[in-house]
Structure formats: C-alpha cells, structure tokens
CSV table of C-alpha atoms and ligand atoms in Angstrom, one decimal:
chain,number,residue,atom,x,y,z
A,1,MET,CA,9.3,-61.3,79.7
A,2,ASN,CA,12.4,-62.2,77.9
A,3,ASP,CA,12.3,-63.0,74.2
A,4,THR,CA,14.6,-65.9,73.0
A,5,ILE,CA,17.8,-65.0,71.2
A,6,ARG,CA,16.5,-67.0,68.2
A,7,SER,CA,13.3,-65.0,68.0
A,8,ILE,CA,15.3,-61.8,68.2
A,9,ALA,CA,17.5,-63.0,65.4
A,10,THR,CA,14.4,-63.8,63.3
A,11,ILE,CA,12.9,-60.3,63.9
A,12,MET,CA,16.3,-58.6,63.1
A,13,SER,CA,16.8,-60.7,60.0
A,14,ASP,CA,13.8,-58.9,58.4
A,15,LEU,CA,14.9,-55.4,59.4
A,16,ASP,CA,17.2,-52.8,57.8
A,17,GLY,CA,18.3,-49.5,59.2
A,18,ILE,CA,19.3,-50.2,62.7
A,19,LEU,CA,20.6,-47.8,65.3
A,20,ILE,CA,22.5,-49.3,68.3
A,21,PHE,CA,22.6,-47.4,71.5
A,22,PRO,CA,25.4,-48.2,74.1
A,23,HIS,CA,25.1,-46.6,77.6
A,24,ILE,CA,26.7,-43.3,78.5
A,25,SER,CA,30.3,-43.4,79.6
A,26,MET,CA,30.6,-46.4,77.3
A,27,ASP,CA,32.8,-49.2,78.5
A,28,GLY,CA,34.4,-52.2,76.9
A,29,ASP,CA,31.1,-54.2,77.0
A,30,ALA,CA,28.8,-51.4,75.9
A,31,LEU,CA,31.0,-50.4,72.9
A,32,GLY,CA,32.3,-53.9,72.2
A,33,SER,CA,28.8,-55.4,72.1
A,34,SER,CA,27.5,-52.6,70.0
A,35,THR,CA,30.3,-52.6,67.4
A,36,ALA,CA,30.3,-56.4,67.2
A,37,LEU,CA,26.6,-56.5,66.4
A,38,CYS,CA,26.9,-53.5,64.0
A,39,LEU,CA,29.7,-55.3,62.0
A,40,ALA,CA,27.7,-58.5,61.9
A,41,LEU,CA,24.5,-56.7,60.7
A,42,ARG,CA,26.6,-54.9,58.0
A,43,SER,CA,28.1,-58.2,56.9
A,44,LEU,CA,24.5,-59.3,56.2
A,45,GLY,CA,24.0,-56.3,53.9
A,46,LYS,CA,22.1,-54.2,56.4
A,47,LYS,CA,22.7,-50.5,57.3
A,48,ALA,CA,23.6,-50.2,60.9
A,49,TYR,CA,25.4,-47.6,63.1
A,50,VAL,CA,26.3,-47.2,66.8
A,51,MET,CA,24.8,-43.9,68.0
A,52,VAL,CA,26.9,-42.1,70.5
A,53,ASN,CA,27.4,-38.5,71.8
A,54,GLU,CA,30.8,-38.7,73.3
A,55,PRO,CA,34.3,-39.7,72.1
A,56,VAL,CA,35.3,-43.3,72.2
A,57,PRO,CA,37.6,-43.9,75.3
A,58,LYS,CA,41.3,-43.8,74.3
A,59,ASN,CA,42.0,-47.4,75.4
A,60,LEU,CA,39.1,-48.7,73.3
A,61,ASP,CA,39.9,-46.8,70.1
A,62,PHE,CA,40.6,-50.0,68.3
A,63,LEU,CA,36.9,-50.9,68.7
A,64,GLU,CA,35.6,-47.9,66.7
A,65,LEU,CA,35.9,-49.7,63.4
A,66,GLY,CA,33.9,-47.1,61.4
A,67,CYS,CA,30.7,-47.9,63.3
A,68,THR,CA,30.1,-45.0,65.7
A,69,THR,CA,28.3,-41.8,64.7
A,70,GLU,CA,27.0,-38.7,66.4
A,71,ASP,CA,24.8,-37.8,63.5
A,72,ASP,CA,21.1,-38.3,64.4
A,73,SER,CA,20.1,-38.3,60.7
A,74,VAL,CA,22.7,-40.8,59.5
A,75,LEU,CA,19.9,-43.2,58.4
A,76,ASP,CA,16.8,-42.1,56.4
A,77,ASP,CA,14.7,-44.8,57.7
A,78,VAL,CA,15.3,-46.3,61.2
A,79,GLN,CA,13.4,-49.6,61.5
A,80,LEU,CA,15.0,-50.5,64.8
A,81,SER,CA,16.4,-48.6,67.8
A,82,LEU,CA,18.3,-51.1,69.9
A,83,MET,CA,19.6,-50.4,73.4
A,84,LEU,CA,22.7,-52.5,74.4
A,85,ASP,CA,24.1,-53.0,77.9
A,86,CYS,CA,21.4,-50.7,79.3
A,87,ASN,CA,17.7,-50.5,79.5
A,88,GLY,CA,16.4,-47.0,80.2
A,89,LEU,CA,16.3,-43.6,78.7
A,90,ASN,CA,18.3,-42.3,81.7
A,91,ARG,CA,21.3,-44.4,80.3
A,92,ILE,CA,21.3,-42.7,76.9
A,93,PRO,CA,21.0,-39.0,77.8
A,94,GLY,CA,21.2,-36.6,74.9
A,95,ARG,CA,20.2,-39.3,72.4
A,96,GLU,CA,16.5,-39.5,73.1
A,97,GLU,CA,15.5,-38.0,69.8
A,98,ALA,CA,17.6,-40.4,67.8
A,99,TRP,CA,16.2,-43.2,69.9
A,100,ALA,CA,12.6,-42.1,69.1
A,101,ARG,CA,13.3,-42.5,65.4
A,102,GLY,CA,13.2,-46.3,65.5
A,103,ARG,CA,9.9,-47.8,64.4
A,104,LEU,CA,10.7,-50.8,66.6
A,105,LYS,CA,12.4,-50.6,70.0
A,106,GLY,CA,14.5,-53.4,71.3
A,107,CYS,CA,16.8,-54.0,74.3
A,108,ILE,CA,19.6,-56.5,75.0
A,109,ASP,CA,21.2,-56.2,78.4
A,110,HIS,CA,22.5,-58.0,81.5
A,111,HIS,CA,21.7,-55.3,84.2
A,112,ALA,CA,19.1,-56.5,86.6
A,113,THR,CA,17.9,-53.0,87.5
A,114,THR,CA,15.3,-52.3,84.9
A,115,SER,CA,13.7,-49.0,84.1
A,116,LYS,CA,10.1,-48.8,83.2
A,117,ASP,CA,10.2,-45.7,81.0
A,118,ILE,CA,10.2,-47.6,77.7
A,119,ARG,CA,7.9,-50.3,76.3
A,120,PHE,CA,10.2,-52.4,74.2
A,121,ASP,CA,8.9,-54.4,71.2
A,122,PHE,CA,11.4,-57.1,72.2
A,123,GLN,CA,13.9,-57.5,74.9
A,124,ARG,CA,16.4,-59.9,76.4
A,125,ILE,CA,17.8,-59.2,79.9
A,126,GLU,CA,20.2,-61.9,81.3
A,127,PRO,CA,21.4,-60.8,84.7
A,128,LYS,CA,23.5,-64.0,84.9
A,129,SER,CA,25.5,-63.1,81.8
A,130,ALA,CA,28.9,-61.5,82.8
A,131,ALA,CA,28.7,-59.2,79.8
A,132,THR,CA,26.1,-58.2,77.3
A,133,ALA,CA,28.5,-59.5,74.7
A,134,GLU,CA,27.7,-63.1,75.9
A,135,ILE,CA,24.2,-62.5,74.5
A,136,ILE,CA,25.5,-60.7,71.4
A,137,TYR,CA,27.9,-63.5,70.5
A,138,ARG,CA,25.0,-66.0,70.5
A,139,LEU,CA,22.8,-63.5,68.6
A,140,ILE,CA,25.5,-63.2,65.9
A,141,LYS,CA,25.6,-66.9,65.6
A,142,ASP,CA,21.8,-67.1,65.3
A,143,LEU,CA,21.9,-64.4,62.7
A,144,ARG,CA,24.3,-66.7,60.8
A,145,ALA,CA,26.8,-63.9,60.5
A,146,GLU,CA,30.5,-64.8,60.5
A,147,VAL,CA,32.5,-64.1,63.6
A,148,THR,CA,35.4,-62.2,62.0
A,149,LEU,CA,38.6,-61.1,63.7
A,150,ASP,CA,37.2,-57.6,64.3
A,151,ILE,CA,34.1,-59.1,65.9
A,152,ALA,CA,36.2,-61.5,68.0
A,153,ASN,CA,38.2,-58.6,69.3
A,154,CYS,CA,35.0,-56.7,70.2
A,155,ILE,CA,33.6,-59.7,72.1
A,156,PHE,CA,36.8,-60.5,73.9
A,157,THR,CA,37.2,-56.9,75.0
A,158,ALA,CA,33.7,-56.8,76.3
A,159,ILE,CA,34.1,-60.0,78.3
A,160,THR,CA,37.5,-59.3,79.7
A,161,THR,CA,36.6,-55.8,80.8
A,162,ASP,CA,33.2,-56.7,82.3
A,163,THR,CA,34.6,-59.7,84.2
A,164,GLY,CA,37.6,-57.7,85.5
A,165,ASN,CA,39.9,-59.9,83.5
A,166,PHE,CA,37.9,-63.0,84.6
A,167,GLN,CA,38.3,-62.2,88.3
A,168,HIS,CA,34.8,-61.0,89.2
A,169,THR,CA,32.2,-63.3,90.6
A,170,ASN,CA,30.0,-62.8,87.4
A,171,THR,CA,32.6,-64.9,85.4
A,172,THR,CA,31.1,-68.3,84.4
A,173,ASN,CA,31.8,-71.4,82.4
A,174,ARG,CA,30.0,-69.7,79.5
A,175,SER,CA,32.3,-66.6,79.7
A,176,HIS,CA,35.3,-68.8,79.2
A,177,GLU,CA,33.5,-71.0,76.7
A,178,ILE,CA,32.7,-68.1,74.4
A,179,VAL,CA,36.2,-66.7,74.7
A,180,GLY,CA,37.4,-70.2,73.9
A,181,HIS,CA,35.6,-70.1,70.6
A,182,LEU,CA,37.3,-66.7,69.8
A,183,TYR,CA,40.7,-68.4,70.0
A,184,LYS,CA,39.6,-70.4,66.9
A,185,VAL,CA,39.2,-67.2,64.8
A,186,ALA,CA,42.1,-66.8,62.5
A,187,GLY,CA,44.5,-64.1,63.8
A,188,PHE,CA,43.0,-63.8,67.2
A,189,ASN,CA,45.6,-62.7,69.8
A,190,SER,CA,44.3,-62.2,73.3
A,191,LYS,CA,47.7,-60.9,74.5
A,192,ALA,CA,47.8,-58.2,71.8
A,193,ILE,CA,44.2,-57.1,72.6
A,194,SER,CA,44.8,-57.1,76.3
A,195,ALA,CA,47.9,-54.9,75.8
A,196,LEU,CA,45.8,-52.4,73.8
A,197,ILE,CA,43.1,-52.3,76.6
A,198,TYR,CA,45.3,-52.3,79.7
A,199,ASP,CA,48.9,-51.4,78.8
A,200,ARG,CA,48.7,-48.0,77.1
A,201,ARG,CA,48.6,-45.7,80.1
A,202,THR,CA,50.6,-42.5,80.4
A,203,GLN,CA,53.1,-41.7,83.1
A,204,GLY,CA,50.8,-38.9,84.2
A,205,ALA,CA,47.9,-41.4,84.6
A,206,LEU,CA,49.9,-43.5,86.9
A,207,LYS,CA,51.0,-40.5,89.0
A,208,MET,CA,47.4,-39.2,89.1
A,209,GLU,CA,46.3,-42.7,90.3
A,210,GLY,CA,49.0,-42.7,93.0
A,211,TYR,CA,47.8,-39.2,94.1
A,212,VAL,CA,44.2,-40.4,94.4
A,213,LEU,CA,45.1,-43.7,96.2
A,214,SER,CA,47.4,-42.0,98.7
A,215,ARG,CA,44.5,-39.8,99.8
A,216,LEU,CA,41.7,-42.4,100.3
A,217,HIS,CA,39.3,-41.9,103.2
A,218,PHE,CA,38.4,-45.1,105.2
A,219,TYR,CA,35.2,-45.6,107.1
A,220,ALA,CA,33.5,-48.4,109.1
A,221,ASP,CA,36.8,-49.9,110.4
A,222,GLY,CA,38.3,-50.0,106.9
A,223,LYS,CA,35.4,-51.8,105.3
A,224,LEU,CA,34.6,-48.7,103.2
A,225,ALA,CA,37.1,-46.8,101.1
A,226,VAL,CA,36.4,-43.5,99.3
A,227,GLY,CA,38.5,-41.7,96.8
A,228,GLN,CA,38.1,-38.3,95.1
A,229,VAL,CA,39.2,-37.2,91.6
A,230,SER,CA,39.0,-33.5,91.0
A,231,GLN,CA,39.3,-31.8,87.6
A,232,ASP,CA,42.3,-29.9,88.9
A,233,ILE,CA,44.2,-33.2,89.6
A,234,LEU,CA,43.3,-34.5,86.1
A,235,ASP,CA,44.6,-31.2,84.6
A,236,GLU,CA,47.8,-31.3,86.7
A,237,TYR,CA,48.7,-34.7,85.4
A,238,GLY,CA,47.4,-34.2,81.9
A,239,CYS,CA,44.7,-36.9,82.3
A,240,THR,CA,41.1,-37.4,81.1
A,241,MET,CA,38.3,-38.9,83.2
A,242,ASP,CA,38.4,-42.2,81.3
A,243,GLU,CA,41.9,-42.7,82.7
A,244,THR,CA,40.5,-43.0,86.2
A,245,ASP,CA,38.6,-46.3,85.4
A,246,SER,CA,41.2,-48.6,87.0
A,247,ILE,CA,41.4,-46.7,90.3
A,248,ILE,CA,38.3,-48.4,91.7
A,249,GLN,CA,39.8,-51.8,91.1
A,250,ARG,CA,42.9,-50.8,93.0
A,251,ILE,CA,40.7,-49.7,95.9
A,252,MET,CA,39.0,-53.1,95.9
A,253,SER,CA,42.4,-54.8,96.1
A,254,ILE,CA,42.9,-53.5,99.6
A,255,ASP,CA,42.5,-56.3,102.2
A,256,GLY,CA,39.3,-55.8,104.3
A,257,VAL,CA,37.6,-53.3,102.0
A,258,GLU,CA,34.0,-54.5,101.3
A,259,GLY,CA,32.8,-51.3,99.6
A,260,GLY,CA,34.7,-49.0,97.3
A,261,CYS,CA,33.5,-45.6,96.1
A,262,LEU,CA,35.2,-43.3,93.7
A,263,LEU,CA,33.9,-39.7,93.4
A,264,LYS,CA,34.7,-37.9,90.1
A,265,GLN,CA,34.2,-34.3,89.5
A,266,LYS,CA,32.3,-33.5,86.3
A,267,GLY,CA,31.8,-29.7,86.3
A,268,ASP,CA,29.4,-28.9,89.1
A,269,ILE,CA,28.3,-32.4,89.7
A,270,THR,CA,29.9,-35.6,91.0
A,271,ARG,CA,29.9,-39.0,89.2
A,272,VAL,CA,30.1,-41.9,91.5
A,273,SER,CA,31.6,-45.4,90.8
A,274,LEU,CA,30.6,-48.0,93.3
A,275,ARG,CA,32.1,-51.5,93.8
A,276,GLY,CA,31.3,-54.2,96.3
A,277,ARG,CA,33.4,-57.2,97.3
A,278,SER,CA,30.8,-59.8,98.3
A,279,TYR,CA,27.6,-58.7,100.2
A,280,ILE,CA,27.0,-54.9,99.9
A,281,ASN,CA,24.2,-54.2,97.5
A,282,MET,CA,25.7,-51.4,95.4
A,283,ALA,CA,22.8,-51.6,92.8
A,284,ARG,CA,20.5,-50.5,95.6
A,285,VAL,CA,22.8,-47.7,96.7
A,286,ALA,CA,23.1,-46.4,93.1
A,287,ALA,CA,19.4,-46.7,92.5
A,288,GLY,CA,18.7,-44.5,95.5
A,289,PHE,CA,20.6,-41.7,93.7
A,290,GLY,CA,18.9,-42.3,90.4
A,291,GLY,CA,21.7,-44.4,89.0
A,292,GLY,CA,21.9,-48.1,88.2
A,293,GLY,CA,24.1,-51.2,87.7
A,294,HIS,CA,24.8,-54.5,89.2
A,295,PHE,CA,24.8,-55.8,92.7
A,296,LEU,CA,28.6,-55.4,93.1
A,297,ALA,CA,29.3,-52.7,90.5
A,298,SER,CA,27.1,-49.7,89.9
A,299,GLY,CA,27.2,-46.0,89.4
A,300,CYS,CA,25.2,-42.8,89.9
A,301,THR,CA,25.5,-39.0,89.8
A,302,ILE,CA,25.2,-36.6,92.7
A,303,ASP,CA,24.3,-33.0,92.1
A,304,ALA,CA,27.0,-31.6,94.4
A,305,ASP,CA,30.8,-31.0,94.7
A,306,LEU,CA,33.1,-33.8,95.7
A,307,ASP,CA,33.1,-33.2,99.5
A,308,THR,CA,29.4,-32.7,99.7
A,309,ALA,CA,28.8,-35.8,97.6
A,310,GLU,CA,31.1,-37.8,100.0
A,311,LYS,CA,29.2,-36.5,103.0
A,312,THR,CA,25.9,-37.5,101.3
A,313,ILE,CA,26.8,-41.0,100.1
A,314,VAL,CA,29.0,-42.3,103.0
A,315,PRO,CA,26.1,-42.7,105.5
A,316,VAL,CA,24.1,-44.6,102.9
A,317,LEU,CA,27.0,-46.9,102.2
A,318,ILE,CA,27.7,-47.4,105.9
A,319,SER,CA,24.0,-48.4,106.5
A,320,GLU,CA,24.1,-50.7,103.4
A,321,LEU,CA,27.2,-52.4,104.9
A,322,LYS,CA,25.1,-53.2,108.0
A,323,ARG,CA,22.0,-54.6,106.2
B,401,MN,MN1,28.1,-54.7,80.6
C-alpha cells in the first residue's frame, strides 16, 4: 500500500534526526534525491544526513553539498531511517546497523521490484515515475520547503540521468513539467549542470571506453551485445569503475541491439549492468541473480570472473529475448 505524499510530509514534519539511505553504487537519482531532501529538511531546522559508505562519484561531486556522511553515530537520536531510490536491505549493504537505528522506517522509490525484508512504517513506490526525484520534488513542496538553487540542481541531475537525458521511455509529461519549474529558480542553468555531469571525462576514460566497445561480443543475430571491463584495463587507462557508466548507453545505440550487458570486474566478483531497448525484461534477469532494477534497466552481481559470468548470464539473456 502506498502512502500519499501529503501524509508522508505530515509524518516527516513532526520528526527530527533523519538518516537518508541512497542505494549502493549511487547514481544521479539516488544521490540527487537524497541530497535534495536532506537540504530541504535542514532548511526546516531539522538534523538530516545522507548515509553512505562509498565515495561520491566524480561526475556528481557537485551534489555532495555537505550532506553525506559515513559516520554511523553522526546523530544521537535517529527518529527516521529513510530509503531513497531503493527498497531492500540488499541495496544498502554495509549500512544495515545505521539503518536499524531509525525508530521509524520509511521508503520512497520508483523501482517496481520490491523486497520483502523490511516492514516500512510508511512507503511510496511509484514505478511510473522516471526518477525518485519526481516524488521528492513533490514531497519538498508538501513540506513547504523552498526549492533553492542547490535543490534544483539535485532534482535536475536526478531526472536527466535517470531518463538518459530525456531519451528513455520512462520520460513523461511530469518529468518535463518538474524540470520546467526548476527553470524558474533564480540562477538555474541546465547547460552548466549538464556539462558538470557529462562533460568532465578524461582522455583515458574515452580510450578505455573505445577499448571495451571494440571488443564487444554479439549473440542472437546481433540482438544481444556484451562488454567486459577488467580491473587491468581500468588501471591501464587510469580510470575508476564509475567512469564506465556511459558504456552501456553506447552499446544500446547500436542498431538492432535489444539487450545490452556490461560485465565489470570487482575483485573476484562481476558486477552486471543490463539494459533493454523495448521488450526484454531485464528486471527479471537481474532478479534471477539476486539483483534488481527496472524492466529496461537493471543490475546484479555474479560471484565469478568476467568470462565465467558471461557464460552464465548469456543463456539467460538469450532465453529472455525469446519470451
Ligand atoms: Mn532512480
């Protein structure tokens, strides 16, 4: 059962000491939604932090804004632990203890794959929202907090990244409408923010991307494309894993590709990014490996090296293509 945004605003108005939890491998929506809400709560005189256990990605450094912390004991009294852009403990690994500190537990998300490991005191899950930030923007309005320039930048980043710059099928009238409102915030400059997000790549990152793209494996008459990113390749070009995020979009730009899969070495295991063009159910594929996500964009982890992971997931992807 979904709670209304208004009722969530009413509950939160009476609370102080709020820890916000974005999902692991935070992206523009997870961090942007979290920071936007954190700033709004602080503007209302409340103590709030975004609880993380990994560094903020380089291209999103302008969204940090003094909100993130890795310190479990940053607040004496946690009245609310709030999950954003995710809805299960498997999405906040390493932060379970901090999560448990909240006397109330809440969740605001747009992922349809829900986990049943937590009983939330309130929740709102809108699978039709392109970004969690579309819910957060309305919540900030209902909290009667001002949408400042910093908050506008957070919301814009969240929506532009989760919609693939307004190109994915999740983009709606409302995505544009909310962004339309952001243009009215004094100082808002979408070009400048887009340049911060998308146009700060290194020469090495482009070369690494070229290396990976020139070695794609194609299956099912070219309908499935699989790429591999090893730690060695990242090291050779002086890159970090968060610089591989754009590769999957490049894969999906190939004519005829219905399913894209990028395998990324993380120590002894492989992280998997999955994208679909129109009909392949990538949420189901990811769920089969203990991961999660959306119908056309999901992710999971396979406890194996890159080649073994590829041999494991390719048959699943091929059979999903045929369903
Ligand atoms: Mn999201």
